[in-house]
Coordinates of C-alpha atoms and ligand atoms in Angstrom, one line a residue:
X1 CA 98.0 209.8 34.4
X2 CA 100.0 211.5 37.2
X3 CA 98.1 213.6 39.5
X4 CA 99.5 216.9 38.4
X5 CA 98.7 220.2 40.2
X6 CA 96.0 221.2 37.8
X7 CA 94.2 217.9 38.1
X8 CA 94.4 218.0 41.9
X9 CA 92.9 221.5 41.9
X10 CA 90.1 220.3 39.5
X11 CA 89.5 217.4 41.8
X12 CA 89.3 219.4 44.9
X13 CA 86.5 221.7 43.5
X14 CA 84.2 218.7 43.9
X15 CA 85.1 217.9 47.4
X16 CA 82.9 219.4 50.1
X17 CA 85.0 219.2 53.2
X18 CA 82.9 217.1 55.6
X19 CA 82.2 218.1 59.1
X20 CA 84.2 215.8 61.4
X21 CA 81.7 214.2 63.6
X22 CA 83.5 211.2 65.0
X23 CA 86.8 211.5 66.7
X24 CA 86.5 209.2 69.8
X25 CA 87.0 205.5 70.1
X26 CA 84.0 203.2 69.4
X27 CA 83.6 200.6 72.0
X28 CA 80.6 198.5 72.8
X29 CA 78.3 200.6 70.6
X30 CA 79.4 204.0 72.1
X31 CA 81.8 206.7 71.2
X32 CA 84.1 207.1 74.2
X33 CA 87.3 209.0 75.1
X34 CA 90.4 207.0 75.6
X35 CA 91.0 206.0 79.3
X36 CA 94.2 208.1 79.4
X37 CA 92.4 211.1 77.8
X38 CA 95.2 211.3 75.3
X39 CA 94.6 212.5 71.7
X40 CA 96.7 212.6 68.5
X41 CA 96.4 214.8 65.4
X42 CA 95.3 213.5 62.0
X43 CA 96.8 215.5 59.2
X44 CA 95.5 216.4 55.7
X45 CA 98.5 215.1 53.6
X46 CA 97.6 217.5 50.8
X47 CA 98.1 220.6 52.9
X48 CA 99.8 219.4 56.1
X49 CA 97.0 221.0 58.1
X50 CA 95.5 219.3 61.2
X51 CA 92.0 217.9 60.4
X52 CA 91.1 216.9 63.9
X53 CA 92.3 215.6 67.2
X54 CA 91.5 211.9 67.7
X55 CA 91.2 209.9 70.9
X56 CA 94.3 207.8 71.2
X57 CA 93.7 204.3 72.4
X58 CA 96.3 202.1 73.9
X59 CA 96.5 198.8 75.8
X60 CA 93.8 199.7 78.3
X61 CA 91.3 200.7 75.6
X62 CA 92.1 197.6 73.6
X63 CA 91.4 195.6 76.7
X64 CA 88.0 197.3 77.0
X65 CA 87.2 196.7 73.4
X66 CA 88.2 193.0 73.6
X67 CA 86.0 192.6 76.7
X68 CA 83.0 194.0 74.8
X69 CA 83.8 191.9 71.8
X70 CA 84.2 188.8 73.9
X71 CA 80.9 189.4 75.7
X72 CA 79.2 190.0 72.3
X73 CA 80.7 186.8 71.0
X74 CA 80.0 184.6 74.0
X75 CA 76.6 185.8 74.9
X76 CA 75.4 188.3 72.3
X77 CA 73.0 187.6 69.3
X78 CA 75.4 188.1 66.4
X79 CA 77.1 184.7 66.2
X80 CA 73.7 183.1 67.1
X81 CA 71.7 184.9 64.4
X82 CA 70.8 182.8 61.4
X83 CA 73.1 183.6 58.4
X84 CA 70.1 185.3 56.7
X85 CA 69.5 187.6 59.7
X86 CA 73.2 188.7 59.6
X87 CA 72.9 189.1 55.9
X88 CA 69.8 191.4 56.3
X89 CA 71.7 193.7 58.6
X90 CA 74.8 193.7 56.4
X91 CA 72.7 194.7 53.4
X92 CA 71.2 197.6 55.4
X93 CA 74.7 198.6 56.4
X94 CA 75.7 198.6 52.7
X95 CA 72.6 200.7 51.8
X96 CA 73.6 203.3 54.4
X97 CA 77.2 203.4 52.9
X98 CA 75.6 204.1 49.5
X99 CA 73.5 206.9 51.1
X100 CA 76.7 208.5 52.5
X101 CA 79.1 207.9 49.6
X102 CA 80.1 211.5 49.2
X103 CA 80.9 212.1 52.8
X104 CA 82.9 208.9 53.1
X105 CA 84.8 209.6 49.9
X106 CA 85.6 213.1 51.1
X107 CA 86.9 211.7 54.5
X108 CA 89.3 209.4 52.7
X109 CA 90.4 212.3 50.4
X110 CA 91.3 214.6 53.3
X111 CA 92.7 211.9 55.5
X112 CA 94.6 209.7 53.1
X113 CA 94.9 211.9 50.0
X114 CA 92.7 209.6 47.9
X115 CA 91.2 210.9 44.7
X116 CA 87.7 212.0 45.5
X117 CA 86.2 211.2 42.1
X118 CA 87.6 207.6 42.3
X119 CA 86.4 207.2 45.9
X120 CA 82.9 208.3 45.0
X121 CA 82.7 206.3 41.8
X122 CA 84.6 203.1 42.8
X123 CA 86.2 202.8 46.2
X124 CA 83.2 203.5 48.5
X125 CA 80.6 201.7 46.3
X126 CA 82.9 198.7 46.2
X127 CA 82.9 198.7 50.0
X128 CA 79.1 198.4 50.0
X129 CA 79.5 195.7 47.3
X130 CA 81.8 193.7 49.6
X131 CA 79.2 193.8 52.3
X132 CA 76.5 192.6 49.9
X133 CA 78.8 189.9 48.5
X134 CA 79.6 188.4 51.9
X135 CA 76.0 188.9 53.0
X136 CA 75.1 186.5 50.1
X137 CA 77.5 184.0 51.6
X138 CA 76.4 184.3 55.3
X139 CA 73.5 181.8 54.9
X140 CA 75.5 179.3 52.9
X141 CA 78.1 178.5 55.5
X142 CA 77.9 174.7 56.1
X143 CA 80.1 171.8 56.9
X144 CA 80.2 168.2 55.5
X145 CA 78.8 164.8 56.4
X146 CA 81.6 162.3 56.7
X147 CA 81.5 158.6 56.4
X148 CA 84.2 157.3 58.8
X149 CA 86.2 154.1 58.2
X150 CA 84.7 152.4 61.3
X151 CA 81.2 152.3 62.6
X152 CA 81.0 155.9 63.2
X153 CA 79.8 158.9 61.3
X154 CA 80.8 162.5 61.6
X155 CA 79.8 165.9 60.5
X156 CA 81.7 169.2 60.5
X157 CA 80.5 172.5 61.8
X158 CA 82.0 175.7 60.5
X159 CA 81.9 178.1 63.4
X160 CA 83.0 181.7 63.7
X161 CA 86.6 181.8 64.9
X162 CA 85.8 184.2 67.7
X163 CA 87.1 187.7 68.5
X164 CA 89.2 189.0 65.7
X165 CA 91.7 191.9 65.6
X166 CA 91.8 193.7 62.2
X167 CA 94.9 195.9 61.7
X168 CA 94.7 198.2 58.7
X169 CA 97.3 200.3 56.7
X170 CA 96.9 203.9 55.6
X171 CA 96.8 203.5 51.8
X172 CA 93.3 202.0 51.4
X173 CA 91.5 203.0 54.6
X174 CA 88.1 201.9 53.3
X175 CA 88.9 199.1 50.9
X176 CA 91.2 197.1 53.1
X177 CA 89.0 197.7 56.1
X178 CA 86.0 196.0 54.4
X179 CA 88.1 193.2 52.9
X180 CA 88.3 192.1 56.6
X181 CA 85.1 193.5 58.2
X182 CA 82.7 192.1 55.6
X183 CA 83.7 188.4 55.8
X184 CA 84.2 188.6 59.6
X185 CA 80.7 189.9 60.0
X186 CA 79.3 187.3 57.7
X187 CA 81.1 184.5 59.6
X188 CA 79.6 185.7 62.9
X189 CA 82.8 187.0 64.5
X190 CA 83.1 190.1 66.7
X191 CA 86.0 192.4 66.1
X192 CA 88.4 195.2 67.2
X193 CA 89.5 197.4 64.3
X194 CA 92.8 199.3 64.5
X195 CA 93.0 201.8 61.6
X196 CA 96.3 203.3 60.6
X197 CA 97.2 206.3 62.8
X198 CA 97.5 208.4 59.6
X199 CA 93.9 207.6 58.5
X200 CA 91.7 207.2 61.6
X201 CA 88.5 209.0 60.3
X202 CA 86.4 206.8 58.0
X203 CA 86.4 203.7 60.2
X204 CA 84.6 205.6 62.9
X205 CA 82.0 206.9 60.4
X206 CA 81.5 203.3 59.2
X207 CA 81.1 202.1 62.9
X208 CA 78.3 204.6 63.3
X209 CA 76.6 203.4 60.2
X210 CA 76.9 199.8 61.4
X211 CA 75.1 200.7 64.6
X212 CA 72.4 202.4 62.7
X213 CA 72.0 199.3 60.5
X214 CA 71.5 197.1 63.6
X215 CA 74.9 195.5 64.1
X216 CA 74.6 194.8 67.9
X217 CA 76.8 196.6 70.4
X218 CA 80.3 195.0 70.9
X219 CA 80.4 193.4 67.5
X220 CA 82.4 196.1 65.7
X221 CA 84.7 198.2 67.9
X222 CA 87.2 200.8 66.6
X223 CA 90.3 201.7 68.6
X224 CA 92.4 204.3 66.9
X225 CA 96.0 204.7 68.1
X226 CA 99.6 203.9 67.2
X227 CA 101.1 200.6 66.1
X228 CA 103.5 200.0 68.9
X229 CA 100.8 200.6 71.5
X230 CA 97.3 199.9 70.3
X231 CA 98.4 197.6 67.4
X232 CA 100.8 195.7 69.6
X233 CA 98.1 195.3 72.3
X234 CA 95.9 193.6 69.8
X235 CA 98.6 191.2 68.4
X236 CA 99.7 190.2 71.9
X237 CA 96.3 190.0 73.5
X238 CA 95.4 186.7 75.3
X239 CA 91.7 186.9 74.4
X240 CA 91.8 187.6 70.7
X241 CA 91.4 184.5 68.6
X242 CA 92.7 185.8 65.3
X243 CA 94.5 188.8 63.8
X244 CA 94.2 189.8 60.2
X245 CA 96.9 192.3 59.3
X246 CA 97.7 194.3 56.2
X247 CA 100.8 196.4 56.2
X248 CA 104.5 196.2 55.9
X249 CA 106.5 192.9 56.1
X250 CA 108.5 194.3 59.0
X251 CA 105.4 194.9 61.1
X252 CA 103.8 191.6 59.9
X253 CA 106.8 189.8 61.4
X254 CA 106.2 191.6 64.8
X255 CA 102.5 190.6 64.7
X256 CA 103.4 187.0 64.2
X257 CA 106.0 187.1 67.0
X258 CA 103.5 188.6 69.3
X259 CA 101.0 185.9 68.5
X260 CA 103.7 183.2 69.2
X261 CA 104.6 184.8 72.5
X262 CA 101.0 185.2 73.7
X263 CA 98.2 182.8 72.9
X264 CA 99.2 181.5 69.5
X265 CA 96.3 183.3 67.9
X266 CA 95.7 182.6 64.2
X267 CA 97.5 185.2 62.1
X268 CA 97.0 186.1 58.5
X269 CA 99.3 188.6 56.8
X270 CA 99.0 190.7 53.7
X271 CA 102.4 192.3 53.3
X272 CA 104.6 194.3 51.0
X273 CA 105.5 193.4 47.4
X274 CA 107.9 193.9 44.6
X275 CA 105.8 193.0 41.6
X276 CA 107.2 192.6 38.1
X277 CA 105.4 193.5 34.8
X278 CA 106.9 191.3 32.0
X279 CA 106.4 192.7 28.6
X280 CA 107.1 190.2 25.7
X281 CA 108.2 191.3 22.3
X282 CA 104.8 190.5 20.6
X283 CA 103.2 193.3 22.7
X284 CA 102.4 196.7 21.4
X285 CA 105.2 198.4 23.3
X286 CA 103.7 201.8 23.5
X287 CA 100.4 200.4 24.8
X288 CA 102.3 198.1 27.2
X289 CA 104.5 200.9 28.5
X290 CA 101.3 202.9 29.1
X291 CA 99.8 200.0 31.0
X292 CA 102.9 199.5 33.0
X293 CA 103.0 203.2 33.9
X294 CA 99.4 203.2 34.7
X295 CA 100.0 200.3 37.1
X296 CA 102.9 201.9 39.0
X297 CA 101.3 205.3 39.1
X298 CA 98.7 204.4 41.7
X299 CA 99.7 200.8 42.5
X300 CA 101.7 201.6 45.6
X301 CA 101.3 198.3 47.3
X302 CA 103.2 196.6 44.5
X303 CA 106.4 198.6 44.5
X304 CA 108.1 197.5 47.6
X305 CA 107.8 200.5 49.8
X306 CA 108.7 202.9 46.9
X307 CA 105.5 204.9 47.5
X308 CA 105.6 206.8 44.2
X309 CA 105.6 206.5 40.4
X310 CA 109.0 204.8 40.2
X311 CA 109.9 201.7 38.2
X312 CA 113.0 200.1 37.0
X313 CA 113.1 198.7 33.4
X314 CA 115.2 195.7 32.6
X315 CA 115.7 193.7 29.4
X316 CA 115.5 189.9 29.1
X317 CA 116.1 187.4 26.3
X318 CA 114.2 184.2 27.0
X319 CA 111.0 183.2 28.8
X320 CA 113.0 181.1 31.3
X321 CA 115.2 184.1 32.1
X322 CA 112.1 186.3 32.6
X323 CA 110.5 183.8 34.9
X324 CA 113.7 183.3 36.9
X325 CA 114.2 187.0 37.3
X326 CA 110.6 187.6 38.2
X327 CA 110.9 185.0 40.9
X328 CA 114.2 186.4 42.1
X329 CA 112.6 188.4 44.9
X330 CA 111.7 187.5 48.5
X331 CA 108.2 188.9 47.8
X332 CA 105.3 187.3 45.8
X333 CA 102.4 189.6 45.9
X334 CA 101.5 190.2 42.2
X335 CA 102.9 190.1 38.6
X336 CA 101.8 191.3 35.2
X337 CA 102.4 189.7 31.8
X338 CA 101.9 191.4 28.4
X339 CA 101.8 189.1 25.4
X340 CA 99.5 187.9 22.6
X341 CA 100.7 184.4 23.0
X342 CA 98.4 182.1 25.0
X343 CA 101.3 179.7 25.4
X344 CA 103.6 182.3 27.0
X345 CA 100.7 183.6 29.2
X346 CA 99.9 180.1 30.5
X347 CA 103.5 179.1 31.1
X348 CA 104.5 182.3 32.8
X349 CA 101.4 182.7 34.9
X350 CA 101.9 179.1 36.3
X351 CA 105.6 179.7 36.9
X352 CA 105.6 182.9 38.8
X353 CA 105.3 182.5 42.5
X354 CA 102.9 185.4 43.3
X355 CA 99.3 185.6 44.6
X356 CA 97.8 187.3 41.6
X357 CA 98.9 187.4 38.0
X358 CA 97.4 190.0 35.5
X359 CA 97.6 189.1 31.9
X360 CA 97.3 192.1 29.5
X361 CA 95.9 194.2 32.3
X362 CA 97.2 195.5 35.7
X363 CA 95.9 196.2 39.2
X364 CA 92.5 194.7 38.6
X365 CA 90.7 193.6 41.8
X366 CA 87.3 192.2 42.4
X367 CA 85.5 191.1 45.5
X368 CA 85.2 187.6 43.9
X369 CA 88.9 187.2 43.3
X370 CA 91.1 186.0 46.2
X371 CA 94.1 188.3 46.9
X372 CA 97.2 187.7 49.0
X373 CA 100.9 186.9 48.9
X374 CA 103.4 184.1 48.3
X375 CA 106.7 184.1 50.2
X376 CA 107.3 187.2 52.3
X377 CA 104.3 189.0 50.9
X378 CA 102.4 187.0 53.5
X379 CA 99.8 184.3 53.8
X380 CA 96.0 184.0 53.9
X381 CA 93.7 185.5 51.3
X382 CA 91.5 188.5 51.4
X383 CA 88.5 188.8 49.0
X384 CA 86.6 186.0 47.4
X385 CA 84.8 183.2 49.2
X386 CA 88.2 182.0 50.4
X387 CA 88.4 185.0 52.7
X388 CA 85.4 183.8 54.6
X389 CA 87.4 180.7 55.7
X390 CA 89.8 182.9 57.6
X391 CA 87.0 183.8 60.0
X392 CA 85.7 180.3 60.4
X393 CA 87.0 177.3 62.2
X394 CA 86.0 173.7 61.6
X395 CA 84.7 171.4 64.3
X396 CA 84.2 167.7 63.8
X397 CA 81.3 166.0 65.6
X398 CA 81.6 162.1 65.8
X399 CA 78.9 159.7 66.7
X400 CA 78.4 155.9 66.4
X401 CA 76.1 154.9 63.5
X402 CA 74.4 152.1 65.5
X403 CA 73.9 151.7 69.2
X404 CA 76.6 153.0 71.5
X405 CA 77.8 150.4 74.0
X406 CA 77.9 153.2 76.5
X407 CA 74.1 153.7 76.6
Ligands
LIG1 P1 102.7 199.5 58.6 O1 103.1 198.1 58.6 O2 103.6 200.6 59.1 O3 101.3 199.7 59.4 C1 100.2 198.9 59.2 C2 99.3 198.9 60.4 O4 100.1 198.2 61.5 C3 99.0 200.3 61.0 O5 97.7 200.3 61.5 C4 100.0 200.4 62.2 O6 99.6 201.3 63.2 C5 100.1 199.0 62.6 N1 101.3 198.7 63.4 C6 102.5 199.3 63.4 N2 103.3 198.7 64.3 C7 102.7 197.7 64.9 C8 103.0 196.7 65.9 N3 104.2 196.7 66.4 N4 102.1 195.8 66.2 C9 100.9 195.8 65.6 N5 100.5 196.7 64.7 C10 101.4 197.7 64.3 O7 102.2 199.8 57.1 P2 101.6 201.2 56.5 O8 102.7 202.1 56.3 O9 100.4 201.7 57.2 O10 101.1 200.6 55.0 C11 102.0 200.5 54.0 C12 102.5 199.0 54.0 O11 101.4 198.2 53.8 C13 103.4 198.8 52.8 O12 104.5 198.0 53.2 C14 102.6 198.1 51.8 O13 103.3 197.2 50.9 C15 101.6 197.3 52.7 N6 100.4 196.9 52.1 C16 100.1 195.7 51.6 C17 98.9 195.3 51.0 C18 98.6 193.9 50.6 O14 97.5 193.7 50.1 N7 99.5 193.0 50.6 C19 98.0 196.3 50.9 C20 98.2 197.6 51.3 C21 99.4 197.9 51.9

């Protein structure tokens, strides 16, 4: 299943190179140049050619984007809309993505080297699907009524956490963007997105569609730029309430340090991994090997920074040994098990410390299935209803059941 030269050529026949319409920053509903006027090149990784020059945001631009997002959060309609109104706009946003699927898939192909056919058939439609999934949850966000131990009662409100910074890696410029944008929108947050500097194009296209769908100005801002400047300005900002980061463990640590040294913003980290596939001797070895190869071929996030079809094969004798060796890593992103035995599958899936376990399959994701790491693969979950909680905060409201002596 490697992407041989012939296959790549065949693929590319279907790609209509899109006109690059958006290269500026997107702040408060407008496309604007960076304050410094600086730009950087985005490169087509297939050819090494320059696709476009992009506005390069840094701290000053992040400040402007945060100001817009704060204003939209504190005084704008988005957090104050009913959940169903937010959902209506999110569904319109999803419809516009469906209408522009070819152009979006082509942008990720030229900018990130993604397969166009896969982008068109799976990646971009699943982004629209994520918006619809969380739109379905937007009007079902509610707290609890609590009976307290004394003569008080309480209820909880689940409120949007505020202004959020979303820092995205280059390997899934659309998918990972919407793992964060879709629940954040549903929760009623406002946001600053920092795409990877290698893949700045599609986020701007999505921002324009969000505006056309009716997402109010200031809710979704995009600041392209480099990690140590624009990214660091987000993680150390005093007026951002939460950062959701996907990328390397090394940079994740910096994001957490910056939060600790600034305003203790809430941080969630989706980091690197080193994910084992354990093939037991009751498996059809040819099939299993095919499965394992399939997995590593395009499963770059699971191979600990070895961004290519590389895997090491090791033999084991007992289940206990397999478990021990699978856990013998500082990462815990994912693991695979191939066996016909339900017993082995149950034992091993419960014993491996990783965020997702695939039994007799590999690299299967769904918007309904939470995804994230154990150990140094990070914390916090993207996808599923659990991801919505990352963008919400719980407030308790307490009142006497009977008369208050104070009145
Ligand atoms: P990266 O960590 O180099 O960069 C990720 C993002 O962080 C980019 O937008 C970058 O500009 C930004 N950044 C860099 N320095 C920063 C700083 N000091 N402060 C704030 N932001 C900064 O990762 P990458 O090379 O873009 O992506 C590949 C990495 O992402 C791999 O390590 C891979 O394992 C990981 N990844 C993990 C998952 C997951 O779900 N756990 C998914 C995809 C990728």
